[in-house]
Coordinates of C-alpha atoms and ligand atoms in Angstrom, one line a residue:
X25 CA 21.1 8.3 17.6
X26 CA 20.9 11.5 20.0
X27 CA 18.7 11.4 22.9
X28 CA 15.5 12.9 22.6
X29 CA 14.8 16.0 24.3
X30 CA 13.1 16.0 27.8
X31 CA 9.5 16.0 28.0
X32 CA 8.2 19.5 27.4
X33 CA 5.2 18.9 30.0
X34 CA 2.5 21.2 30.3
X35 CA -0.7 21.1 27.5
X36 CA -2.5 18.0 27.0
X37 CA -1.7 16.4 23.6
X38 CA -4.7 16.6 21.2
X39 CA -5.0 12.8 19.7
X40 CA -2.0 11.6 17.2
X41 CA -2.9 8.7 15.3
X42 CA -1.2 6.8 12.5
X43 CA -1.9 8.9 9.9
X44 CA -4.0 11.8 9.3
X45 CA -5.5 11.8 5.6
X46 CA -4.1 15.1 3.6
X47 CA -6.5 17.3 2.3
X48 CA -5.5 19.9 -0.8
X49 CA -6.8 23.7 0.2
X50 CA -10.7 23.4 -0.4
X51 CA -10.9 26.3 -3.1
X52 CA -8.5 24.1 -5.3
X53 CA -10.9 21.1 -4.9
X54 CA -14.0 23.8 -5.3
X55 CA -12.4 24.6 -8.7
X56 CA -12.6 21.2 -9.9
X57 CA -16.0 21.2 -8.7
X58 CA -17.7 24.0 -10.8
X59 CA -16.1 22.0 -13.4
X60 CA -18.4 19.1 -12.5
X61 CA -21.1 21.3 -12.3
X62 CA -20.8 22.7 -15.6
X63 CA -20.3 19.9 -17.7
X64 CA -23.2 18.0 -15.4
X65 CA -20.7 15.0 -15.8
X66 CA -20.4 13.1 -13.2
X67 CA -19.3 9.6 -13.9
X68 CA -18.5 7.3 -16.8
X69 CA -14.7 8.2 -17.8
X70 CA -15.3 11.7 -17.3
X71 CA -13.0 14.6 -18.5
X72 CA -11.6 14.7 -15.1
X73 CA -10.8 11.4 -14.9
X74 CA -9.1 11.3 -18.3
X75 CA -6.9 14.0 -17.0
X76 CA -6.3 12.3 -13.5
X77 CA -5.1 9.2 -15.3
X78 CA -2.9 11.1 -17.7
X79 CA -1.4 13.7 -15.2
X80 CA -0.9 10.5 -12.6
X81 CA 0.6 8.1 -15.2
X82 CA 3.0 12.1 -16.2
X83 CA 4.0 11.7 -12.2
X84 CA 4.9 8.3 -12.3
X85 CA 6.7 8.0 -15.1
X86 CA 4.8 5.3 -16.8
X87 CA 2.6 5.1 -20.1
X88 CA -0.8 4.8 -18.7
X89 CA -3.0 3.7 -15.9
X90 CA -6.8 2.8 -15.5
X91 CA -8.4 4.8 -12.3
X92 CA -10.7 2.3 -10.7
X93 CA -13.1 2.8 -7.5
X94 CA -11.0 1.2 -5.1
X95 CA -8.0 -0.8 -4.7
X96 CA -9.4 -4.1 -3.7
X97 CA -12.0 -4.4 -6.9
X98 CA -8.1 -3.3 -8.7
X99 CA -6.7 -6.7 -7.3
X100 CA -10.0 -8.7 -8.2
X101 CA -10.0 -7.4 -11.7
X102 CA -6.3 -8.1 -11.7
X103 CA -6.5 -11.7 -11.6
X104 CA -9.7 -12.4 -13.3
X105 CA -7.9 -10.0 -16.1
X106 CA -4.3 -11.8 -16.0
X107 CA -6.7 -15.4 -17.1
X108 CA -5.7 -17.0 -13.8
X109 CA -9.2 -18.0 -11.9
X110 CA -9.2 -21.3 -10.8
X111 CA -5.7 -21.6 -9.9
X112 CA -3.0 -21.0 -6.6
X113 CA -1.6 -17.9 -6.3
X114 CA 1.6 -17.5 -4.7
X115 CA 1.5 -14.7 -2.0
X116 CA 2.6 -13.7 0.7
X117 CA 1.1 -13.7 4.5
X118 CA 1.9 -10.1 5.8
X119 CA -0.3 -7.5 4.2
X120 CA -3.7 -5.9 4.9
X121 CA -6.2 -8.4 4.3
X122 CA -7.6 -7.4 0.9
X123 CA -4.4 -9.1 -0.6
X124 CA -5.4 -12.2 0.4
X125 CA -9.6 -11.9 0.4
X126 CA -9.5 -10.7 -2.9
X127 CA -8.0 -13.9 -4.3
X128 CA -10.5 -15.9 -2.0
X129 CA -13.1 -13.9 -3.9
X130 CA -12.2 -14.6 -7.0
X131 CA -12.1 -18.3 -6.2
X132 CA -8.5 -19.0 -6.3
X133 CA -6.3 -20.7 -3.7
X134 CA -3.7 -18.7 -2.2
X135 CA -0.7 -20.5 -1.5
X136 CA 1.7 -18.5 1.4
X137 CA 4.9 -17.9 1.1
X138 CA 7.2 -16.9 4.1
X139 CA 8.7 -13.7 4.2
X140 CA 12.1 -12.1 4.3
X141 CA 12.5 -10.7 8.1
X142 CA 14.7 -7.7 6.5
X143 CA 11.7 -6.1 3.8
X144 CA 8.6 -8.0 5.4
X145 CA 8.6 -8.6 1.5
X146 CA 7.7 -12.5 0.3
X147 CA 10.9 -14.3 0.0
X148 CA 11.5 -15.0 -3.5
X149 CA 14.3 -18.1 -2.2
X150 CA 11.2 -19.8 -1.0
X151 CA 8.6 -19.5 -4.1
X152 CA 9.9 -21.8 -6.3
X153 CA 9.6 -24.7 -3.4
X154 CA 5.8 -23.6 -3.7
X155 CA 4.8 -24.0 -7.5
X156 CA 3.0 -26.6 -8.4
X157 CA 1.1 -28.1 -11.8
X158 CA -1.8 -25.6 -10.5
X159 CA -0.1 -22.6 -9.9
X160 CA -1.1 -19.8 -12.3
X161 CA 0.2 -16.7 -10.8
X162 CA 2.4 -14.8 -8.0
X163 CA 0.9 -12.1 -5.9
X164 CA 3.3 -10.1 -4.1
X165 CA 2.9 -7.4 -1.9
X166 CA 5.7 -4.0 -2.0
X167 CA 4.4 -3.8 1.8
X168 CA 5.0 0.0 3.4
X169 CA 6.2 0.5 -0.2
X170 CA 9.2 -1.5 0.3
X171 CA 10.7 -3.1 -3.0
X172 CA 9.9 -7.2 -3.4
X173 CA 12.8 -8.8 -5.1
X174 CA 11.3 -7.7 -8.5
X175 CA 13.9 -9.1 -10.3
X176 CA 13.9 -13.3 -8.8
X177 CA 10.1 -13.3 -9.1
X178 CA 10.5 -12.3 -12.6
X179 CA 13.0 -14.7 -13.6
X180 CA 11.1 -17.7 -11.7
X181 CA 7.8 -16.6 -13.5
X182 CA 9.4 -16.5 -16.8
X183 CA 10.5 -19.8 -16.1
X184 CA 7.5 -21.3 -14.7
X185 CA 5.1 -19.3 -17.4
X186 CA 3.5 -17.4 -14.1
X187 CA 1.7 -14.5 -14.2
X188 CA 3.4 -11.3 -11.8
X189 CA 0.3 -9.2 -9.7
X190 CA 2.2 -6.8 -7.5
X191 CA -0.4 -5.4 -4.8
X192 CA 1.5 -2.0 -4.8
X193 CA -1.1 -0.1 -2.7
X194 CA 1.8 1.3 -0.8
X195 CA 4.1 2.2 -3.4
X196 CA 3.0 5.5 -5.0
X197 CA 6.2 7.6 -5.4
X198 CA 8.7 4.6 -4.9
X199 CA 11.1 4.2 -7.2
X200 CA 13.3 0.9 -7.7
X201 CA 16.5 1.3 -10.3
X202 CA 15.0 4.7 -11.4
X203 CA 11.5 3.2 -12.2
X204 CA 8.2 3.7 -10.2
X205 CA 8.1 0.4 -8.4
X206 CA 4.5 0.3 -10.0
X207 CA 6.0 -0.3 -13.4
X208 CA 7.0 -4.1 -12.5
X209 CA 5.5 -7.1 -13.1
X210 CA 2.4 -8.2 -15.5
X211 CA -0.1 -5.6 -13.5
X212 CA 0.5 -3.6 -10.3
X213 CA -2.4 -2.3 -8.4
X214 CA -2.5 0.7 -6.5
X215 CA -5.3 2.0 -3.5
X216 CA -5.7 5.5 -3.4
X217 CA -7.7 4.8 -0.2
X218 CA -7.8 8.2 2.1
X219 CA -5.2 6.4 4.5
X220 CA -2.8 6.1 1.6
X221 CA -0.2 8.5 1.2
X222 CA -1.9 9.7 -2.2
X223 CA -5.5 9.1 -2.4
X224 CA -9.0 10.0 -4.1
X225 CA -10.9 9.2 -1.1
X226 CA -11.6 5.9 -2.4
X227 CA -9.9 4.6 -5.5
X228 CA -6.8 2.4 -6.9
X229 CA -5.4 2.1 -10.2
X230 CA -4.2 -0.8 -12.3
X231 CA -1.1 -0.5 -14.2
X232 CA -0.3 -3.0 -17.0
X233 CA 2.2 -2.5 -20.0
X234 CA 0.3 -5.9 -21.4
X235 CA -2.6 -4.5 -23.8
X236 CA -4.6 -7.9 -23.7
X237 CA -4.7 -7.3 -20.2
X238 CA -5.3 -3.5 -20.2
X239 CA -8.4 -3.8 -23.2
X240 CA -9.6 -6.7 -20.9
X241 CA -9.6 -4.4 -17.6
X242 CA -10.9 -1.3 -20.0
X243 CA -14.2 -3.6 -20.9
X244 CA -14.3 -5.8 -17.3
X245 CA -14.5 -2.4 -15.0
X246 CA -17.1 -1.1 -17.2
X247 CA -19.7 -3.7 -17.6
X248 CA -17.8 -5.8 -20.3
X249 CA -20.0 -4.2 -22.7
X250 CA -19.1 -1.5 -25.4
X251 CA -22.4 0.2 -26.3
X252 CA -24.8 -2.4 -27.0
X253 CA -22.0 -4.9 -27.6
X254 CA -21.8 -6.9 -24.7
X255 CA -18.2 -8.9 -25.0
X256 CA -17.4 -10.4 -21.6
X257 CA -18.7 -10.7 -18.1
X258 CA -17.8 -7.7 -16.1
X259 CA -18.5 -5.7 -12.7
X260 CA -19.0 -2.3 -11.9
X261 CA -15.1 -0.6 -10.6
X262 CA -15.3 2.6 -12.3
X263 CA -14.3 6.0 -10.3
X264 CA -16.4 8.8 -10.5
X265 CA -15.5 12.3 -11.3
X266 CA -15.7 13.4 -7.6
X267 CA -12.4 10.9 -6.9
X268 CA -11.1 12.3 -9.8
X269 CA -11.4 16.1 -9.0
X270 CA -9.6 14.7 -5.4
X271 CA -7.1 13.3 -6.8
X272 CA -6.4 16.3 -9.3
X273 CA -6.6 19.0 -6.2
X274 CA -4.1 16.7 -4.6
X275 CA -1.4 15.6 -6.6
X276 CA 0.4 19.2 -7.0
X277 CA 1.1 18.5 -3.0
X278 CA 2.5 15.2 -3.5
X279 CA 6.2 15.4 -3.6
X280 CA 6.0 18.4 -0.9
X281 CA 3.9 15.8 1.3
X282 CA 6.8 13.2 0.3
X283 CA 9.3 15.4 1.7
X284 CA 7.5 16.3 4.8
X285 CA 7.6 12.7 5.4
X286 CA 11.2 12.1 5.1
X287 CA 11.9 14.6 7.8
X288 CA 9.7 12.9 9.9
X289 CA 11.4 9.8 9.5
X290 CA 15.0 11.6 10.0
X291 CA 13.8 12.6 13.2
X292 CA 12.8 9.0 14.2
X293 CA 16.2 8.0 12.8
X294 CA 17.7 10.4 15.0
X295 CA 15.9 9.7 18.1
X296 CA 14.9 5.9 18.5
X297 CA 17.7 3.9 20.1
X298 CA 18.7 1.0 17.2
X299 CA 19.2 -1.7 20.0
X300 CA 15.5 -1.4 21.1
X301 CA 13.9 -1.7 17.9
X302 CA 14.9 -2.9 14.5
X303 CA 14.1 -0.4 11.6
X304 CA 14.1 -2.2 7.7
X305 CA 16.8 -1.9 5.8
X306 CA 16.9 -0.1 2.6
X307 CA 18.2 -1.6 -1.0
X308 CA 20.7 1.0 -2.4
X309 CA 18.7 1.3 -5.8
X310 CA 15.1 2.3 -4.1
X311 CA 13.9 5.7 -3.6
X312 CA 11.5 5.3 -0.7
X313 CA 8.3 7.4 -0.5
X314 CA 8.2 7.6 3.5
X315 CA 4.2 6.4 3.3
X316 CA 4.5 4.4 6.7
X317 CA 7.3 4.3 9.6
X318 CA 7.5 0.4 11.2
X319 CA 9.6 -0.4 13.8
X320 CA 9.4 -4.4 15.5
X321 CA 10.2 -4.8 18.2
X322 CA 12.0 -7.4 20.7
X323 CA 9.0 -8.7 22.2
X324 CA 4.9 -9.0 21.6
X325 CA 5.4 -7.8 25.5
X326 CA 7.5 -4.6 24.6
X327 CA 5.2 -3.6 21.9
X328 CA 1.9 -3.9 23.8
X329 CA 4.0 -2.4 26.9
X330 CA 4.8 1.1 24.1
X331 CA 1.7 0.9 23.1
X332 CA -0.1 1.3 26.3
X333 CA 2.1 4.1 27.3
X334 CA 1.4 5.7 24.4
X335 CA -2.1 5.4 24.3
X336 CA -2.5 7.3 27.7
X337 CA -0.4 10.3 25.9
X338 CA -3.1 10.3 23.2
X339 CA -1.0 8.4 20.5
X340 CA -2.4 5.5 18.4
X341 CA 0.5 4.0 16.5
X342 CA -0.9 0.7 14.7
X343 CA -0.1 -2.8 14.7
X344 CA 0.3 -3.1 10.8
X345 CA 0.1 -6.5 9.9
X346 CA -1.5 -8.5 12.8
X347 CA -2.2 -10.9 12.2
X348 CA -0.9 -13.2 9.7
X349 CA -3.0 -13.5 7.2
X350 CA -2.3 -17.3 6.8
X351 CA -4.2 -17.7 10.1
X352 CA -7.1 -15.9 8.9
X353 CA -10.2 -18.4 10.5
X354 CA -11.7 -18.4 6.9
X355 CA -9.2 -20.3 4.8
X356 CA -9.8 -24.0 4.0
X357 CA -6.1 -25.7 5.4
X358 CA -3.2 -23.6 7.6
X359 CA -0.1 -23.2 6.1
X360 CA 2.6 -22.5 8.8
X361 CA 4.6 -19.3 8.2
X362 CA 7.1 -18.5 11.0
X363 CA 8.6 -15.8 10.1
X364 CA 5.3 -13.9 9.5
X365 CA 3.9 -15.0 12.0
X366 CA 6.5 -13.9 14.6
X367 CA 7.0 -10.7 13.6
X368 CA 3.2 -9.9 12.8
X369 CA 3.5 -10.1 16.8
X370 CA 6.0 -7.8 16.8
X371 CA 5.6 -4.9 14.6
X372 CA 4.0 -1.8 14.7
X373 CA 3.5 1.7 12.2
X374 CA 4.4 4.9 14.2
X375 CA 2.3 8.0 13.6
X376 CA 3.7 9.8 10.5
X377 CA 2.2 12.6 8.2
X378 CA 2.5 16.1 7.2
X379 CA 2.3 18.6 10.3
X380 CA 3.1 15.6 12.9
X381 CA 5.5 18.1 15.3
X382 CA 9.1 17.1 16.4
X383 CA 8.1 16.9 19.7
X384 CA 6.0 14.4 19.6
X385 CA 8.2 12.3 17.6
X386 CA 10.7 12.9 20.6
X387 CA 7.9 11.8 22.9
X388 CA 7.0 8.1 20.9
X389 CA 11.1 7.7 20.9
X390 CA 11.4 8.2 24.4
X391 CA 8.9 6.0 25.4
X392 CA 10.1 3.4 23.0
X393 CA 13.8 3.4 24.5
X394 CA 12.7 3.4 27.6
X395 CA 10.1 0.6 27.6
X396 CA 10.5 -2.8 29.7
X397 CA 10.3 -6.0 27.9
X398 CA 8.3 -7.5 30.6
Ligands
LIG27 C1 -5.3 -0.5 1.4 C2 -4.8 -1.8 0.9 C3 -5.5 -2.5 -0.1 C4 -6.9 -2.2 -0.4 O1 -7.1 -1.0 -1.0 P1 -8.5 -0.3 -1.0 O2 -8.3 0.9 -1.9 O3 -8.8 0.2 0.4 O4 -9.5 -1.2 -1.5 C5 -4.9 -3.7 -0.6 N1 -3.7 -4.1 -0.3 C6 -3.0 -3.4 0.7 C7 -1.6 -4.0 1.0 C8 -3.5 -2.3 1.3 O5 -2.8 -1.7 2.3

């Protein structure tokens, strides 16, 4: 750590939040427009969208994808897709809450696991406790695109003939052992949501290598008819040509927005004082993607302390999870999770995105050393 530099004083900061959505240069997304308006094709799986899920499935490395209209319909059509209604899902209690609604909506019981205080990741030790005759799947959460242990939830659900949903809507641009971390398991979902660090606006994508699974998704998002051949109940979750052209004008700027990022995060590195907050460890195989910076701290106190000082600078970090989703008011019984709980107290995402200057990053880390715990 080296200290950050002294306040430079002087202009009033305009407002930093969390994030702040990147947008490509407008003629780019124009140009995709007048495509639009040529071909009067707006919807339906477009020409745009054909390319967006074959140059996005080109970036990540993997055969194919299906670009749906958002990440939470993604999840839904996940498990109704995977044959697991009806059932408990295994998942985990720190996430944003469309992990957990969206198997409430579907009708399934979700069954909470604790988490591993190092990744905020579910703690594979503690899923195999949690299986029971009714268990019928596991969804895990790659939360601020940090790496689940992908390879223990694979072994127990081999073992225990469980289906793997990973919510990867934080994971574009990971990599785990040289593979997109969206690769793993049965089906991974992704949001491209415009607070993601790749998005469409609104949007998500399931990724399946299973093609019972995929053909089911294909029909499901789409009606469940072919035609006039109606095989299956199904919703609406298609993406429109619009989210497509977004995501097109976008993802030349992805790995340059990537990069951006990592700076960012070696000047937090640089400037926060280790003792006052604890920063996740990385696995040695993983190639993070920099989507989110979270600290936790010490204390509930200290955080809402930071946060308040910050707040009268004109900076909105967020507290990313709070709270636990296992204490959500809407679920049927509580299921104690500790270590979720207590830290959901404690954590916090610090602004980071392209343009955020050094400065400011100096300013959050100088506040954060120097806050009181009481
Ligand atoms: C954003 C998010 C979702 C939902 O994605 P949408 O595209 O906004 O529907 C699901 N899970 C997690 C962990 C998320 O952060």
């Amino acid at each position: 750590m080296s200290k950050p530099p002294s306040e430079a004083g002087g202009s009033a900061l305009e407002r930093v939040n969390v994030t702040k959505t990147f947008l490509p240069p407008l003629g780019e997304f124009v140009e995709y427009l007048k495509k639009i308006w040529d071909s009067v094709w707006l919807t339906n799986q477009g020409p745009l969208l054909q390319e967006f899920e074959q140059k996005t499935s080109a970036y990540l490395g993997i055969d194919t994808l299906q670009f749906v209209a958002n990440g939470t319909i993604g999840l839904q059509l996940a498990l109704r897709a995977a044959d697991v209604l009806g059932g408990e899902i295994i998942t985990t209690p720190f996430s944003y809450v469309a992990t957990t609604s969206s198997i409430l909506w579907e009708g399934c019981s979700p069954v909470f696991v604790d988490i591993e205080p190092d990744s905020l990741c579910i703690d594979a030790d503690k899923i195999e406790a949690a299986i029971t005759s009714k268990t019928k799947a596991i969804m895990a959460v790659h939360v601020f695109g940090l790496p689940c242990n992908v390879e223990e939830i694979e072994s127990l659900a081999h073992q225990y003939g469980l289906k793997v949903i990973y919510d990867g809507a934080h994971a574009f641009g990971a990599r785990y052992k040289g593979r997109s971390l969206l690769d793993y398991g049965d089906i991974s979902v992704c949001s491209f949501h415009a607070t993601k660090l790749f998005h469409t606006v609104e949007g998500g994508c399931i990724i399946t290598k299973d093609r019972r699974i995929a053909r089911r998704v294909e029909l499901m998002k789409h009606f469940g008819h072919e035609g006039d051949n109606h095989q299956m109940l199904g919703i609406n979750a298609k993406a429109s040509e619009l989210q497509a052209a977004m995501g097109l004008s976008y993802l030349p700027y992805i790995e340059q927005n990537i990069a951006a990022r990592k700076q960012i995060t070696g000047w937090y590195d640089e400037y926060l004082d280790g003792e006052r907050v604890t920063q996740l460890k990385h696995h040695p195989d993983f190639e993070p993607n920099y989507a989110y910076f979270p600290v936790v701290f010490r204390t509930e106190q200290q955080l809402l302390n930071v946060l308040a000082t910050l707040e009268a600078k004109n900076i909105f970090p967020r507290r990313y999870f709070y709270p636990s989703l296992n204490t959500l008011p809407y679920l049927e019984n509580f299921q104690h999770c500790p270590i979720s709980e207590d830290i959901a107290l404690r954590v916090a995402c610090l602004p980071l995105y392209l343009g955020l200057e050094k400065r400011v990053v100096a300013d959050i880390a100088r506040v954060i050393n120097e806050a009181s715990d009481v």
